[in-house]
Amino acid sequence: MNDDSVTKKLMFYFPQCVCDKPIIYHLVKDYNLIVNVYRAKVTPEEEGYLVLDVTGTEEAIQRAIDFVRTFDVTVNYSGKGVVRDEERCSHCGYCVPYCPPGALKIEDRATRKVAYHESECIECLACIHICPFGACTSAF
Amino acid sequence: MKTYEQINDRIESGKAVVLTADEIMDYVDKKGLKAAAKEVDVVTTATFGPMCSSGCFLNFGHSKPKIRMSEAWVADVLVYTGIAAVDVYLGCTQLRHGDPANMYPPGEFRYGGGHVMEDLVAGKTLQLFALSYGTDCYPLREIRTYFSIQDLNQAIMVNPRNCYQNYNVAINRSDRTIYTYMGKLEPDQKNGNYCSAGQISPLLNDPFYETIGVGTRVWLAGAHGHVYAEGTQHAGGVARTPDGLPMGGAGTLALTGDMKQMKKEFVRGVSFIGYGVSLALGIGIPIPILNEEVLRRACVRDRDILAPVVDYGVDYPQNTGNVIGHVSYEQLRTGQIQVDGKTIEVGSLSSYYKALEVANLLADEIRRGDFRLAAPIAPLCRDTKMRPLVKRGNNR
């Protein structure tokens, strides 16, 4: 990879019937991107999604996105596959040890407020399963 | 030396000096115990966490014609009707009708009594469905209607056990993942969970129940409630550190308060995967600084508090009484503890952040003169021990 490569978190929403196109293959082969898929559900006769990191030059990523859009796939940059509802979160910190990348963590030792760094989330969904307050939810 | 009357007079005149249990530690280190005891009137303590022995009495008023409810459900959650005609008791761990529980483990337990209580306080409209056998004085045999908390005559929270003085650190030494009221515990003591506000928790700041007793006015989720009895399983007679801090569960409080005065962010239904539902509550208790000793005890720090580490894989469910060891709250707060040379990642089920919020809200109310202290009318017992349930007879 070049020094000017960047990593972006993307979400693709698939309409029904796009599942026969090898989109990821083309991202790697034609646009020289490194692809890291966090979550995917692409099945026939259903709408689908793909949450992934792509690493490459800005220009290559943009061209790849343009290519993906030719398939009637919606591309979302916000990357918010897992959403933490500030109002529902009680900041107990129960989720912290279960979060493998440490996206949920206690940064201020005095107040023990739980911070959520969405960009570090790998969408393992552990927090969604265990949060007693239902503070974490999935976009899908 | 100060009296409750003197402190209340200062609260009334808006001159009371109030600090939170979080602030008082450094304050006393700086000012010295003697000077601080003279100056400070009240230290506010607080906790926010799941407290399963919680519930509420609701009175619906009478329908036309009248009904004596013999079975009833609020939002499809069964309530207890073995009291007067339109009084019910809603318990926070009651599951919604039709919940599959752990039929397909681990169950999700999405809604139950605690969630109903949260929805009530939030002012939501809920369904009441009740059945009756019908009597001459109460002829109606079935009712389905909708209500919110404002429609009720009374909605009184009555919690038989809140504010555990100290609590276990739960780990799992078995070879499979277990789902407990202390959360999801992975095998081979891979993780652990604890549950206390530690250095700002009410009964850890008053370990000998010198100021907190029956009749003490408390801040119960925003309402001005009180301690109505010792809590169930109250057992003051446990092993203590040289400072008098219990090294396990120990004291508990039975609390009551008017739900119509409560704030919804401090009454929260909770779901523990694979275990069940409960209620998380925010509670604040003021400690009157009557003398230096009371203040000294209110300066307790996380490093002084020891919690027992218990194996929920075998020892807790089998009631063996084994304790693996003790760790301090200072260690727990780092997110890692050492047990038999192994490092275990730990998380908290009790929210220090929310407890701090409660301690500050209560301190503000006292400073404004809106919350007066009440002296206890009876002390909590210091030496009772916990009794087990003994299986007697020939039942297998």
PDB file of N, CA, C and O in Angstrom, chain B residues 117-162:
ATOM      1  N   MET B 117     -42.449  -0.434  35.487  1.00  0.00           N
ATOM      2  CA  MET B 117     -42.229   0.667  36.433  1.00  0.00           C
ATOM      3  C   MET B 117     -41.579   1.858  35.739  1.00  0.00           C
ATOM      4  O   MET B 117     -41.947   3.010  35.978  1.00  0.00           O
ATOM      5  N   GLU B 118     -40.610   1.573  34.861  1.00  0.00           N
ATOM      6  CA  GLU B 118     -39.985   2.655  34.090  1.00  0.00           C
ATOM      7  C   GLU B 118     -41.038   3.372  33.235  1.00  0.00           C
ATOM      8  O   GLU B 118     -41.102   4.608  33.208  1.00  0.00           O
ATOM      9  N   ASP B 119     -41.876   2.596  32.553  1.00  0.00           N
ATOM     10  CA  ASP B 119     -42.902   3.179  31.686  1.00  0.00           C
ATOM     11  C   ASP B 119     -43.935   3.972  32.492  1.00  0.00           C
ATOM     12  O   ASP B 119     -44.412   5.019  32.041  1.00  0.00           O
ATOM     13  N   LEU B 120     -44.272   3.472  33.674  1.00  0.00           N
ATOM     14  CA  LEU B 120     -45.210   4.189  34.548  1.00  0.00           C
ATOM     15  C   LEU B 120     -44.657   5.574  34.899  1.00  0.00           C
ATOM     16  O   LEU B 120     -45.342   6.586  34.742  1.00  0.00           O
ATOM     17  N   VAL B 121     -43.405   5.583  35.389  1.00  0.00           N
ATOM     18  CA  VAL B 121     -42.789   6.847  35.809  1.00  0.00           C
ATOM     19  C   VAL B 121     -42.628   7.787  34.609  1.00  0.00           C
ATOM     20  O   VAL B 121     -42.749   9.005  34.741  1.00  0.00           O
ATOM     21  N   ALA B 122     -42.392   7.194  33.427  1.00  0.00           N
ATOM     22  CA  ALA B 122     -42.238   8.019  32.218  1.00  0.00           C
ATOM     23  C   ALA B 122     -43.584   8.566  31.738  1.00  0.00           C
ATOM     24  O   ALA B 122     -43.642   9.311  30.758  1.00  0.00           O
ATOM     25  N   GLY B 123     -44.679   8.165  32.400  1.00  0.00           N
ATOM     26  CA  GLY B 123     -45.998   8.705  32.053  1.00  0.00           C
ATOM     27  C   GLY B 123     -46.669   8.016  30.882  1.00  0.00           C
ATOM     28  O   GLY B 123     -47.649   8.526  30.335  1.00  0.00           O
ATOM     29  N   LYS B 124     -46.154   6.839  30.506  1.00  0.00           N
ATOM     30  CA  LYS B 124     -46.738   6.142  29.347  1.00  0.00           C
ATOM     31  C   LYS B 124     -48.110   5.550  29.678  1.00  0.00           C
ATOM     32  O   LYS B 124     -48.407   5.251  30.839  1.00  0.00           O
ATOM     33  N   THR B 125     -48.894   5.353  28.643  1.00  0.00           N
ATOM     34  CA  THR B 125     -50.194   4.712  28.807  1.00  0.00           C
ATOM     35  C   THR B 125     -50.005   3.194  28.770  1.00  0.00           C
ATOM     36  O   THR B 125     -49.335   2.670  27.877  1.00  0.00           O
ATOM     37  N   LEU B 126     -50.572   2.507  29.760  1.00  0.00           N
ATOM     38  CA  LEU B 126     -50.384   1.060  29.881  1.00  0.00           C
ATOM     39  C   LEU B 126     -51.744   0.374  29.955  1.00  0.00           C
ATOM     40  O   LEU B 126     -52.735   0.977  30.374  1.00  0.00           O
ATOM     41  N   GLN B 127     -51.746  -0.904  29.586  1.00  0.00           N
ATOM     42  CA  GLN B 127     -52.986  -1.677  29.637  1.00  0.00           C
ATOM     43  C   GLN B 127     -53.145  -2.380  30.987  1.00  0.00           C
ATOM     44  O   GLN B 127     -52.187  -2.967  31.503  1.00  0.00           O
ATOM     45  N   LEU B 128     -54.338  -2.301  31.518  1.00  0.00           N
ATOM     46  CA  LEU B 128     -54.697  -3.124  32.683  1.00  0.00           C
ATOM     47  C   LEU B 128     -55.703  -4.166  32.213  1.00  0.00           C
ATOM     48  O   LEU B 128     -56.706  -3.820  31.580  1.00  0.00           O
ATOM     49  N   PHE B 129     -55.423  -5.428  32.518  1.00  0.00           N
ATOM     50  CA  PHE B 129     -56.393  -6.497  32.258  1.00  0.00           C
ATOM     51  C   PHE B 129     -56.587  -7.243  33.562  1.00  0.00           C
ATOM     52  O   PHE B 129     -55.603  -7.663  34.191  1.00  0.00           O
ATOM     53  N   ALA B 130     -57.833  -7.360  34.011  1.00  0.00           N
ATOM     54  CA  ALA B 130     -58.077  -8.020  35.293  1.00  0.00           C
ATOM     55  C   ALA B 130     -59.292  -8.925  35.197  1.00  0.00           C
ATOM     56  O   ALA B 130     -60.243  -8.644  34.465  1.00  0.00           O
ATOM     57  N   LEU B 131     -59.234 -10.015  35.945  1.00  0.00           N
ATOM     58  CA  LEU B 131     -60.332 -10.973  36.030  1.00  0.00           C
ATOM     59  C   LEU B 131     -60.800 -11.063  37.479  1.00  0.00           C
ATOM     60  O   LEU B 131     -60.057 -10.721  38.404  1.00  0.00           O
ATOM     61  N   SER B 132     -62.034 -11.526  37.638  1.00  0.00           N
ATOM     62  CA  SER B 132     -62.565 -11.695  38.984  1.00  0.00           C
ATOM     63  C   SER B 132     -63.590 -12.817  38.978  1.00  0.00           C
ATOM     64  O   SER B 132     -64.138 -13.153  37.925  1.00  0.00           O
ATOM     65  N   TYR B 133     -63.851 -13.405  40.150  1.00  0.00           N
ATOM     66  CA  TYR B 133     -64.903 -14.415  40.237  1.00  0.00           C
ATOM     67  C   TYR B 133     -66.260 -13.767  40.455  1.00  0.00           C
ATOM     68  O   TYR B 133     -67.282 -14.403  40.333  1.00  0.00           O
ATOM     69  N   GLY B 134     -66.285 -12.479  40.769  1.00  0.00           N
ATOM     70  CA  GLY B 134     -67.553 -11.774  40.934  1.00  0.00           C
ATOM     71  C   GLY B 134     -68.171 -12.012  42.298  1.00  0.00           C
ATOM     72  O   GLY B 134     -68.221 -13.147  42.784  1.00  0.00           O
ATOM     73  N   THR B 135     -68.617 -10.942  42.932  1.00  0.00           N
ATOM     74  CA  THR B 135     -69.299 -11.067  44.231  1.00  0.00           C
ATOM     75  C   THR B 135     -70.497 -10.133  44.209  1.00  0.00           C
ATOM     76  O   THR B 135     -70.660  -9.338  43.277  1.00  0.00           O
ATOM     77  N   ASP B 136     -71.317 -10.206  45.231  1.00  0.00           N
ATOM     78  CA  ASP B 136     -72.473  -9.308  45.287  1.00  0.00           C
ATOM     79  C   ASP B 136     -72.025  -7.847  45.356  1.00  0.00           C
ATOM     80  O   ASP B 136     -72.650  -6.964  44.778  1.00  0.00           O
ATOM     81  N   CYS B 137     -70.923  -7.618  46.069  1.00  0.00           N
ATOM     82  CA  CYS B 137     -70.460  -6.229  46.207  1.00  0.00           C
ATOM     83  C   CYS B 137     -69.543  -5.796  45.067  1.00  0.00           C
ATOM     84  O   CYS B 137     -69.408  -4.612  44.789  1.00  0.00           O
ATOM     85  N   TYR B 138     -68.911  -6.777  44.408  1.00  0.00           N
ATOM     86  CA  TYR B 138     -68.023  -6.471  43.282  1.00  0.00           C
ATOM     87  C   TYR B 138     -68.432  -7.355  42.100  1.00  0.00           C
ATOM     88  O   TYR B 138     -67.811  -8.389  41.837  1.00  0.00           O
ATOM     89  N   PRO B 139     -69.478  -6.973  41.368  1.00  0.00           N
ATOM     90  CA  PRO B 139     -70.040  -7.873  40.361  1.00  0.00           C
ATOM     91  C   PRO B 139     -69.217  -8.018  39.076  1.00  0.00           C
ATOM     92  O   PRO B 139     -69.308  -9.045  38.403  1.00  0.00           O
ATOM     93  N   LEU B 140     -68.436  -7.015  38.702  1.00  0.00           N
ATOM     94  CA  LEU B 140     -67.730  -7.072  37.406  1.00  0.00           C
ATOM     95  C   LEU B 140     -66.722  -8.214  37.412  1.00  0.00           C
ATOM     96  O   LEU B 140     -66.006  -8.418  38.394  1.00  0.00           O
ATOM     97  N   ARG B 141     -66.694  -8.975  36.304  1.00  0.00           N
ATOM     98  CA  ARG B 141     -65.827 -10.156  36.280  1.00  0.00           C
ATOM     99  C   ARG B 141     -64.649 -10.027  35.334  1.00  0.00           C
ATOM    100  O   ARG B 141     -63.783 -10.908  35.281  1.00  0.00           O
ATOM    101  N   GLU B 142     -64.592  -8.953  34.597  1.00  0.00           N
ATOM    102  CA  GLU B 142     -63.460  -8.783  33.678  1.00  0.00           C
ATOM    103  C   GLU B 142     -63.367  -7.317  33.296  1.00  0.00           C
ATOM    104  O   GLU B 142     -64.399  -6.664  33.078  1.00  0.00           O
ATOM    105  N   ILE B 143     -62.129  -6.800  33.206  1.00  0.00           N
ATOM    106  CA  ILE B 143     -61.959  -5.426  32.720  1.00  0.00           C
ATOM    107  C   ILE B 143     -60.672  -5.329  31.916  1.00  0.00           C
ATOM    108  O   ILE B 143     -59.659  -5.950  32.264  1.00  0.00           O
ATOM    109  N   ARG B 144     -60.748  -4.618  30.802  1.00  0.00           N
ATOM    110  CA  ARG B 144     -59.548  -4.297  30.027  1.00  0.00           C
ATOM    111  C   ARG B 144     -59.619  -2.797  29.756  1.00  0.00           C
ATOM    112  O   ARG B 144     -60.554  -2.313  29.130  1.00  0.00           O
ATOM    113  N   THR B 145     -58.625  -2.061  30.269  1.00  0.00           N
ATOM    114  CA  THR B 145     -58.656  -0.614  30.088  1.00  0.00           C
ATOM    115  C   THR B 145     -57.224  -0.088  30.033  1.00  0.00           C
ATOM    116  O   THR B 145     -56.258  -0.853  30.134  1.00  0.00           O
ATOM    117  N   TYR B 146     -57.097   1.208  29.834  1.00  0.00           N
ATOM    118  CA  TYR B 146     -55.780   1.825  29.681  1.00  0.00           C
ATOM    119  C   TYR B 146     -55.639   2.960  30.667  1.00  0.00           C
ATOM    120  O   TYR B 146     -56.599   3.674  30.946  1.00  0.00           O
ATOM    121  N   PHE B 147     -54.445   3.131  31.204  1.00  0.00           N
ATOM    122  CA  PHE B 147     -54.241   4.149  32.240  1.00  0.00           C
ATOM    123  C   PHE B 147     -52.809   4.650  32.183  1.00  0.00           C
ATOM    124  O   PHE B 147     -51.928   4.003  31.614  1.00  0.00           O
ATOM    125  N   SER B 148     -52.572   5.810  32.804  1.00  0.00           N
ATOM    126  CA  SER B 148     -51.205   6.265  33.052  1.00  0.00           C
ATOM    127  C   SER B 148     -51.107   6.568  34.543  1.00  0.00           C
ATOM    128  O   SER B 148     -52.123   6.538  35.256  1.00  0.00           O
ATOM    129  N   ILE B 149     -49.913   6.873  35.001  1.00  0.00           N
ATOM    130  CA  ILE B 149     -49.692   7.040  36.441  1.00  0.00           C
ATOM    131  C   ILE B 149     -50.580   8.139  37.030  1.00  0.00           C
ATOM    132  O   ILE B 149     -51.004   8.044  38.180  1.00  0.00           O
ATOM    133  N   GLN B 150     -50.898   9.142  36.203  1.00  0.00           N
ATOM    134  CA  GLN B 150     -51.713  10.245  36.718  1.00  0.00           C
ATOM    135  C   GLN B 150     -53.147   9.803  37.038  1.00  0.00           C
ATOM    136  O   GLN B 150     -53.841  10.452  37.815  1.00  0.00           O
ATOM    137  N   ASP B 151     -53.589   8.705  36.403  1.00  0.00           N
ATOM    138  CA  ASP B 151     -54.944   8.210  36.653  1.00  0.00           C
ATOM    139  C   ASP B 151     -55.048   7.431  37.963  1.00  0.00           C
ATOM    140  O   ASP B 151     -56.155   7.159  38.432  1.00  0.00           O
ATOM    141  N   LEU B 152     -53.896   7.042  38.511  1.00  0.00           N
ATOM    142  CA  LEU B 152     -53.924   6.189  39.701  1.00  0.00           C
ATOM    143  C   LEU B 152     -54.105   7.023  40.962  1.00  0.00           C
ATOM    144  O   LEU B 152     -53.657   8.174  41.030  1.00  0.00           O
ATOM    145  N   ASN B 153     -54.777   6.443  41.959  1.00  0.00           N
ATOM    146  CA  ASN B 153     -54.854   7.130  43.245  1.00  0.00           C
ATOM    147  C   ASN B 153     -53.489   7.139  43.919  1.00  0.00           C
ATOM    148  O   ASN B 153     -53.049   8.166  44.415  1.00  0.00           O
ATOM    149  N   GLN B 154     -52.860   5.963  43.952  1.00  0.00           N
ATOM    150  CA  GLN B 154     -51.515   5.878  44.508  1.00  0.00           C
ATOM    151  C   GLN B 154     -50.648   4.992  43.622  1.00  0.00           C
ATOM    152  O   GLN B 154     -51.130   4.002  43.067  1.00  0.00           O
ATOM    153  N   ALA B 155     -49.385   5.366  43.537  1.00  0.00           N
ATOM    154  CA  ALA B 155     -48.353   4.507  42.948  1.00  0.00           C
ATOM    155  C   ALA B 155     -47.166   4.642  43.891  1.00  0.00           C
ATOM    156  O   ALA B 155     -46.383   5.591  43.790  1.00  0.00           O
ATOM    157  N   ILE B 156     -47.084   3.710  44.830  1.00  0.00           N
ATOM    158  CA  ILE B 156     -46.081   3.827  45.891  1.00  0.00           C
ATOM    159  C   ILE B 156     -45.041   2.729  45.734  1.00  0.00           C
ATOM    160  O   ILE B 156     -45.359   1.536  45.806  1.00  0.00           O
ATOM    161  N   MET B 157     -43.810   3.147  45.484  1.00  0.00           N
ATOM    162  CA  MET B 157     -42.742   2.155  45.394  1.00  0.00           C
ATOM    163  C   MET B 157     -42.454   1.618  46.796  1.00  0.00           C
ATOM    164  O   MET B 157     -42.315   2.395  47.740  1.00  0.00           O
ATOM    165  N   VAL B 158     -42.416   0.299  46.909  1.00  0.00           N
ATOM    166  CA  VAL B 158     -42.117  -0.338  48.194  1.00  0.00           C
ATOM    167  C   VAL B 158     -41.101  -1.443  47.907  1.00  0.00           C
ATOM    168  O   VAL B 158     -41.444  -2.474  47.324  1.00  0.00           O
ATOM    169  N   ASN B 159     -39.871  -1.186  48.294  1.00  0.00           N
ATOM    170  CA  ASN B 159     -38.768  -2.073  47.931  1.00  0.00           C
ATOM    171  C   ASN B 159     -38.227  -2.787  49.159  1.00  0.00           C
ATOM    172  O   ASN B 159     -37.590  -2.158  50.002  1.00  0.00           O
ATOM    173  N   PRO B 160     -38.455  -4.081  49.266  1.00  0.00           N
ATOM    174  CA  PRO B 160     -38.011  -4.793  50.470  1.00  0.00           C
ATOM    175  C   PRO B 160     -36.490  -4.837  50.656  1.00  0.00           C
ATOM    176  O   PRO B 160     -36.020  -5.020  51.758  1.00  0.00           O
ATOM    177  N   ARG B 161     -35.749  -4.694  49.550  1.00  0.00           N
ATOM    178  CA  ARG B 161     -34.281  -4.734  49.736  1.00  0.00           C
ATOM    179  C   ARG B 161     -33.577  -3.880  48.695  1.00  0.00           C
ATOM    180  O   ARG B 161     -33.591  -4.198  47.513  1.00  0.00           O
ATOM    181  N   ASN B 162     -32.968  -2.803  49.137  1.00  0.00           N
ATOM    182  CA  ASN B 162     -32.149  -1.937  48.276  1.00  0.00           C
ATOM    183  C   ASN B 162     -30.811  -1.670  48.978  1.00  0.00           C
ATOM    184  O   ASN B 162     -30.650  -1.954  50.165  1.00  0.00           O
TER     185      ASN B 162
END
